[in-house]
Each structure stands twice: as structure tokens, then as C-alpha cells.
PDB file of C-alpha atoms in Angstrom:
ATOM      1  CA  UNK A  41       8.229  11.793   4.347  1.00 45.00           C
ATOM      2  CA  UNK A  42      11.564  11.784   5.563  1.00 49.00           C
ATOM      3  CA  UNK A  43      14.630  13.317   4.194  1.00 51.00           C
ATOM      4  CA  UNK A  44      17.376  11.778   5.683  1.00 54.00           C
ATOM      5  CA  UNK A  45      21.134  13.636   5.392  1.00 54.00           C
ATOM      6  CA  UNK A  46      23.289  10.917   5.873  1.00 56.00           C
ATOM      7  CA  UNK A  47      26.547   9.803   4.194  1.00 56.00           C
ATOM      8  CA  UNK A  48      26.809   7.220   1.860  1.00 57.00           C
ATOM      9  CA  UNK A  49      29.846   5.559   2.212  1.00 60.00           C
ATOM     10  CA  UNK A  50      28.798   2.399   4.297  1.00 59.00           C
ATOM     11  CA  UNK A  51      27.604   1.161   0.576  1.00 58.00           C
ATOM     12  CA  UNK A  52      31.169   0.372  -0.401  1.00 55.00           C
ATOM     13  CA  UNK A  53      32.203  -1.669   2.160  1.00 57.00           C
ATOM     14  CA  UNK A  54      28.305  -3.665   1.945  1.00 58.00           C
ATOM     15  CA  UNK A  55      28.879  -4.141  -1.946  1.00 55.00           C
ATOM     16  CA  UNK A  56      31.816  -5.987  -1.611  1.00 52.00           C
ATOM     17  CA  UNK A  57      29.558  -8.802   0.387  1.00 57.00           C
ATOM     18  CA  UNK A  58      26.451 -10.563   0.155  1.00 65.00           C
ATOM     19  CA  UNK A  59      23.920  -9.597   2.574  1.00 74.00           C
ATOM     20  CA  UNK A  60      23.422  -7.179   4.854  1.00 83.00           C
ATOM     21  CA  UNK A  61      21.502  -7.110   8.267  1.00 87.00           C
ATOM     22  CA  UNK A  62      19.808  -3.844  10.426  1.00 90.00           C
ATOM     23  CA  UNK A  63      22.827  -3.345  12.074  1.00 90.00           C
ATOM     24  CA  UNK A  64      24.729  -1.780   8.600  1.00 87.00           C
ATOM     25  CA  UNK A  65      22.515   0.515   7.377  1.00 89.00           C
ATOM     26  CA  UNK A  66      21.891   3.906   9.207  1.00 91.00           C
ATOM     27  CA  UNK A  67      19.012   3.973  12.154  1.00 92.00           C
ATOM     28  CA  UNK A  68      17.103   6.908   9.954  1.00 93.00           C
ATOM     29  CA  UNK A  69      17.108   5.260   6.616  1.00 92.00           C
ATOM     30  CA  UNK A  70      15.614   2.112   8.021  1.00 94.00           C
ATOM     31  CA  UNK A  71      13.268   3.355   9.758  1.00 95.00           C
ATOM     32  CA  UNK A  72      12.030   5.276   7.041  1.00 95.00           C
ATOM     33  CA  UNK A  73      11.982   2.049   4.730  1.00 94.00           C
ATOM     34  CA  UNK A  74      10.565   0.059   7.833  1.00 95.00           C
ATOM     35  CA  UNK A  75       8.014   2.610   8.343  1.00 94.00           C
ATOM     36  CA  UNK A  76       6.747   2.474   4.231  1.00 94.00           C
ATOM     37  CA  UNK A  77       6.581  -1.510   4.871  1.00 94.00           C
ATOM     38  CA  UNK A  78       4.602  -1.753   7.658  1.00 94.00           C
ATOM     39  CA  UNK A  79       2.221   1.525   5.545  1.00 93.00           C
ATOM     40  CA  UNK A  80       2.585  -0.937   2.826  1.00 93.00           C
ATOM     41  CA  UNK A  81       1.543  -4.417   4.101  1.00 91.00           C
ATOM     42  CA  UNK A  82      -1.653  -5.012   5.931  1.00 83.00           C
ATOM     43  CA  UNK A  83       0.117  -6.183   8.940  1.00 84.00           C
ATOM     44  CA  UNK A  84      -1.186  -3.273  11.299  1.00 85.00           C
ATOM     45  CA  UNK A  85      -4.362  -2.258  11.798  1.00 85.00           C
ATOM     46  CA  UNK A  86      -4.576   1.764  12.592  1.00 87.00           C
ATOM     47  CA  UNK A  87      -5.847   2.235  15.958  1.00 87.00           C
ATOM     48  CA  UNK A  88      -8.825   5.122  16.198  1.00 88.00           C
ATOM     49  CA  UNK A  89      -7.274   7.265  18.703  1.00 87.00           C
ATOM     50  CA  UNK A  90      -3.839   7.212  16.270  1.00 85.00           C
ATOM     51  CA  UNK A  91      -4.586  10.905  14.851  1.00 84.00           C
ATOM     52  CA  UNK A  92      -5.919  12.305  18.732  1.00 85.00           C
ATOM     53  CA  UNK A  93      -3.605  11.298  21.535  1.00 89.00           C
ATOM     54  CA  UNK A  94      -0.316  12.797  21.866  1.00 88.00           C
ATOM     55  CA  UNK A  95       3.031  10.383  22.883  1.00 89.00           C
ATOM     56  CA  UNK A  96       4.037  12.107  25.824  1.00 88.00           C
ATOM     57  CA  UNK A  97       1.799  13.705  28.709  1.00 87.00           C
ATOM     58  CA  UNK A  98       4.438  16.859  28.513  1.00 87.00           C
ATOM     59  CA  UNK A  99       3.965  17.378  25.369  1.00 87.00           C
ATOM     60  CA  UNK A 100       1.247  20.131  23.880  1.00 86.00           C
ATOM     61  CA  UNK A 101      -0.359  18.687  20.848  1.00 87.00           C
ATOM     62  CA  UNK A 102      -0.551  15.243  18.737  1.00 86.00           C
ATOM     63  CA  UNK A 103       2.371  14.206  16.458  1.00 89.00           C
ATOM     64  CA  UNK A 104       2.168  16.347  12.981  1.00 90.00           C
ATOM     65  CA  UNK A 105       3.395  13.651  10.790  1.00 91.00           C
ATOM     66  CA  UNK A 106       0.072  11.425   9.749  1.00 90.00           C
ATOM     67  CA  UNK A 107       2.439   8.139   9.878  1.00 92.00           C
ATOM     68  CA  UNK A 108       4.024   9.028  12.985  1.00 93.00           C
ATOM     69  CA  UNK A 109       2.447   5.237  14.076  1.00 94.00           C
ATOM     70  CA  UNK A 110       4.279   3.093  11.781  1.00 95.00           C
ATOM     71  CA  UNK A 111       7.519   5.296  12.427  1.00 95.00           C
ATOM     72  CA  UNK A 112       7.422   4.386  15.907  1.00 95.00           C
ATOM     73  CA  UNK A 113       6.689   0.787  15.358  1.00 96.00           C
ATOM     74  CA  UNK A 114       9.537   0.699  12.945  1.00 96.00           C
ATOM     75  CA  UNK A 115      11.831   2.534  15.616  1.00 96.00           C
ATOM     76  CA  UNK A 116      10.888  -0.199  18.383  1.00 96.00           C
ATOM     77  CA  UNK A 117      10.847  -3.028  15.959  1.00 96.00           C
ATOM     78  CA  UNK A 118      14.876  -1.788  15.264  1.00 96.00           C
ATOM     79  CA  UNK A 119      15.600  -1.441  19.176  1.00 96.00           C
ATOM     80  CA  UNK A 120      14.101  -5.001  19.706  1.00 96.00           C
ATOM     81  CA  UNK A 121      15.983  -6.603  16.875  1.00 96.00           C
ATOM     82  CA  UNK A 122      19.241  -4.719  18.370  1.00 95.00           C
ATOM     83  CA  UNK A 123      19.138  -5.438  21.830  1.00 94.00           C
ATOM     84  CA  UNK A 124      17.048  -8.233  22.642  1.00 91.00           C
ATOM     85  CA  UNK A 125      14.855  -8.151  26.050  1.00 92.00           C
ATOM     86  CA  UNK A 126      13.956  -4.410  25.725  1.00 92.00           C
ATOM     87  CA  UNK A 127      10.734  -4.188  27.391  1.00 93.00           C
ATOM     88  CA  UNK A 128       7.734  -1.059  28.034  1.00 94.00           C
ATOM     89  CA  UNK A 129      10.258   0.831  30.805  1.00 94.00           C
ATOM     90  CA  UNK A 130      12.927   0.694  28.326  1.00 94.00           C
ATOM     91  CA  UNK A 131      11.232   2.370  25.442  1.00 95.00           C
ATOM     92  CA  UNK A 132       9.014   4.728  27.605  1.00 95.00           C
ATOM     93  CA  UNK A 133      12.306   6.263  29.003  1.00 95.00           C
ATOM     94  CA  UNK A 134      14.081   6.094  25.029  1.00 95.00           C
ATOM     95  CA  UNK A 135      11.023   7.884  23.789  1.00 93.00           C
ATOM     96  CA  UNK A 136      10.995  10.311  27.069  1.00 94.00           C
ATOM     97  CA  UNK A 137      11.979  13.935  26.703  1.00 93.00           C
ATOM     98  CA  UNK A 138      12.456  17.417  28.495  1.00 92.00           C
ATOM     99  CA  UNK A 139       9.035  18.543  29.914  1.00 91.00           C
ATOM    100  CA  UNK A 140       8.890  22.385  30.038  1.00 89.00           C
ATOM    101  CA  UNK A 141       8.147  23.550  33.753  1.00 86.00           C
ATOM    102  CA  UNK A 142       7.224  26.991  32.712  1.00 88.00           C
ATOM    103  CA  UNK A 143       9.971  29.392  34.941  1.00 93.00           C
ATOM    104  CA  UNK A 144      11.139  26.735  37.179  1.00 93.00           C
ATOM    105  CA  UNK A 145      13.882  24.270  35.561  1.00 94.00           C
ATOM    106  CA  UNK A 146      13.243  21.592  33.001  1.00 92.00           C
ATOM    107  CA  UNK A 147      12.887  18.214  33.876  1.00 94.00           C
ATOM    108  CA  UNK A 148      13.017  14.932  32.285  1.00 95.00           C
ATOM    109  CA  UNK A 149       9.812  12.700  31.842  1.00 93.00           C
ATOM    110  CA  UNK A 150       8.653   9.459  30.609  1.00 95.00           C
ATOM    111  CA  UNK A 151       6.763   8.967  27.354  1.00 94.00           C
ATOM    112  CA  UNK A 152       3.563   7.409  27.373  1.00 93.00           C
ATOM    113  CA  UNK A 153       3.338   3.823  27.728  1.00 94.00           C
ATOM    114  CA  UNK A 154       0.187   2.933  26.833  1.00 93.00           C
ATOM    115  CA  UNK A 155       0.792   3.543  22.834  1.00 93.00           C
ATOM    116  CA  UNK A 156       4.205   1.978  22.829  1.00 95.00           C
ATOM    117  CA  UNK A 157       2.405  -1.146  24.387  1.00 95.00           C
ATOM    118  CA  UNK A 158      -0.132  -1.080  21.704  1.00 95.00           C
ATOM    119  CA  UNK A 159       2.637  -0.814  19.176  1.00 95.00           C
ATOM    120  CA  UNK A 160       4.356  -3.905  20.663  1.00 95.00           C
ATOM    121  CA  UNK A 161       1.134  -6.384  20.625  1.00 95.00           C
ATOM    122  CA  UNK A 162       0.446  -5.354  17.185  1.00 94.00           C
ATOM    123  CA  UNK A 163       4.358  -6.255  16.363  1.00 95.00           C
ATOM    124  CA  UNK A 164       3.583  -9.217  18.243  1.00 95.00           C
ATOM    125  CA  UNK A 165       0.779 -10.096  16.043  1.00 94.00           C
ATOM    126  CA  UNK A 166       2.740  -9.511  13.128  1.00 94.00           C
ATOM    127  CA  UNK A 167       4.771 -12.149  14.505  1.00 94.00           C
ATOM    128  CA  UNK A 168       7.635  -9.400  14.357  1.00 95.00           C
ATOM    129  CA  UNK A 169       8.298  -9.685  18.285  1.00 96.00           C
ATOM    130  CA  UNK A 170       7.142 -12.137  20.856  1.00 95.00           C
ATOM    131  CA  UNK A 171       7.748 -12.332  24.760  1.00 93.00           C
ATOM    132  CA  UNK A 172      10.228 -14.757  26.196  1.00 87.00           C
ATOM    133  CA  UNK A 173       8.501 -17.170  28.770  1.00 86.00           C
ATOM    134  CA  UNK A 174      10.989 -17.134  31.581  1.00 88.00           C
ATOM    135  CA  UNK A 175      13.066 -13.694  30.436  1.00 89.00           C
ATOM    136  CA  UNK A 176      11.740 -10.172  30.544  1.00 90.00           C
ATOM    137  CA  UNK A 177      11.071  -8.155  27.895  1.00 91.00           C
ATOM    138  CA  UNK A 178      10.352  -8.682  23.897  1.00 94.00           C
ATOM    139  CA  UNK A 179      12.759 -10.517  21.675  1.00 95.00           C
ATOM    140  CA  UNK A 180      12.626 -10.643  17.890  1.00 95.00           C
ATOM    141  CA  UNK A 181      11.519 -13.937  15.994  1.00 95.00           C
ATOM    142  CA  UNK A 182      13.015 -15.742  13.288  1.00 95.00           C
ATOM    143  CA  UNK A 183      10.481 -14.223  11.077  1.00 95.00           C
ATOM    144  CA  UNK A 184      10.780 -10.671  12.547  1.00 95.00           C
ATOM    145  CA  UNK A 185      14.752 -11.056  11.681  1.00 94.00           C
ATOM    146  CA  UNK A 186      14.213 -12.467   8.113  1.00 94.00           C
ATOM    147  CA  UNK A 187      12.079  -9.509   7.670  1.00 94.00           C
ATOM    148  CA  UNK A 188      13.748  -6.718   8.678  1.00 94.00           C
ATOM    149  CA  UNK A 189      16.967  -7.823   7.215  1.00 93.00           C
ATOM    150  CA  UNK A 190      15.415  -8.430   3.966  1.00 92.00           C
ATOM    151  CA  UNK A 191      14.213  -4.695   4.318  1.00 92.00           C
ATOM    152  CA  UNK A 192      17.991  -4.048   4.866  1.00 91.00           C
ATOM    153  CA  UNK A 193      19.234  -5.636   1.884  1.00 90.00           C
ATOM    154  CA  UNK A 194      16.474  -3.710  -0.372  1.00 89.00           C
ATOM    155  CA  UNK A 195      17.789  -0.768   1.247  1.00 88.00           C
ATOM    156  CA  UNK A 196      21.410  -1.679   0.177  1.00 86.00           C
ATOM    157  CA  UNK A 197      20.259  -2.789  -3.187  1.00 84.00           C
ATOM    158  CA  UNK A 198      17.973   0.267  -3.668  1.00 83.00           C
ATOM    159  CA  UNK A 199      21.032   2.680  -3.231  1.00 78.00           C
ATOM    160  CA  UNK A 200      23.460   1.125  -5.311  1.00 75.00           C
ATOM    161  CA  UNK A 201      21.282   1.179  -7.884  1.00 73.00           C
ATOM    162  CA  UNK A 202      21.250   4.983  -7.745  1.00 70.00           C
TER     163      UNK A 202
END
């Protein structure tokens, strides 16, 4: 569903090694691989309201892209793995955008937070993410890491291949 235009050349230097991790492979390729995972494995459950409620309260209509859920998840699921203590704020101003004002000037706003929440207790259930007790935020397991870099190094193996 994606067709990502990106340049190929971080495979040489990740051939010449063993593994690679989230942070070597290009933000739009792994999402789209993270994405056809979590489609893939019956780790989420689809929320009702996933095809009706739009992900901003500036914007006009509903996303157009039928797996626009698990594209998301995968997006936050590579922000938490990347920088560790993101929390709801964090993401609802990442996701955020320029609200139209009609004549007067544009102005930033905030996404909606109550889908990104939803997003993050189903990573949470997925054992993906988990809260911190006495920290802020969510912070990837030990099985949310082995998981998304094994996604990584099918990535790295896929395009080799090619």
C-alpha cells in the first residue's frame, strides 16, 4: 500500500554485518513492514469506530487508506523504540498539523488523542510497550525490541535478496 522512493544504499554498509536494528533501515520502509505485521498477526484487535472517526478535529474527513490503524501503531511503536519515555502529548503534537482557518491565517493544532491512546494500550497489550512506574511516558520491552528488530533484519534480508 505504500510505495516508498527511497535509496538503497544503506544495504551495503548492513551486509557487511550481522544484524541490524530500527534505527538502520529508513522510517517509511519500516513502517510499511511494521504495519503488514501487526495486519498479519492477531495481536490487534480493530476497534469499530477505526473506518468513522477522523485523527485530527481540523481535519475534514476519515483517513482514505483502510490500514491507516496499523500504520499509525507501527509509526508510534518506531518513536517509542527510538526515544524512550514518549508519552500521549508527545505524539498528539508529532501527529498535529496546519488547521485551515478559512481567510484568516493558518494555525497549528493538536491531533487527536484519544486514538493514539487506544493505539498505545493495544501496543501495550501486545506487550510491544509498557509504562515505566516512577518515569513518564511509554518505553519499549525486551520483547517489543526483539520484535521490531527482527522485522528490521527481514527487511535487510528481504532487499538483498532482490
Amino acid at each position: 500500500f505504500l510505495s516508498p522512493t527511497y535509496n538503497m544504499d544503506f544495504l551495503a554498509e548492513l551486509n557487511e554485518r550481522q544484524g541490524a536494528s530500527v534505527k538502520d533501515i529508513p522510517s517509511d520502509v519500516f513502517i510499511a513492514a511494521l504495519a503488514e505485521h501487526f495486519k498479519a498477526s492477531d495481536k490487534f484487535e480493530l476497534p469499530e469506530w477505526h473506518d468513522l472517526i477522523k485523527t485530527a478535529p481540523w481535519k475534514e474527513l476519515a483517513p482514505y487508506n483502510p490500514d491507516w490503524y496499523y500504520v499509525r501503531a507501527a509509526s508510534i511503536a518506531r518513536v517509542v523504540y527510538l526515544h524512550a519515555g514518549t508519552g500521549i502529548g508527545t505524539f498528539v503534537k508529532k501527529y498535529g498539523g496546519k488547521a485551515r482557518m478559512g481567510s484568516c491565517p493558518n494555525h497549528f493544532k493538536k491531533a487527536s488523542a484519544g486514538n493514539i491512546r487506544h493505539i498505545l494500550q493495544q501496543l501495550e497489550k501486545a506487550d510491544i510497550v509498557a509504562k515505566h512506574p516512577s518515569k513518564k511516558g511509554r518505553f519499549i520491552t525486551s520483547n517489543g525490541q526483539r520484535e521490531l528488530d527482527t522485522i528490521a533484519g527481514q527487511i535487510v534480508v528481504k532487499k538483498s535478496h532482490e
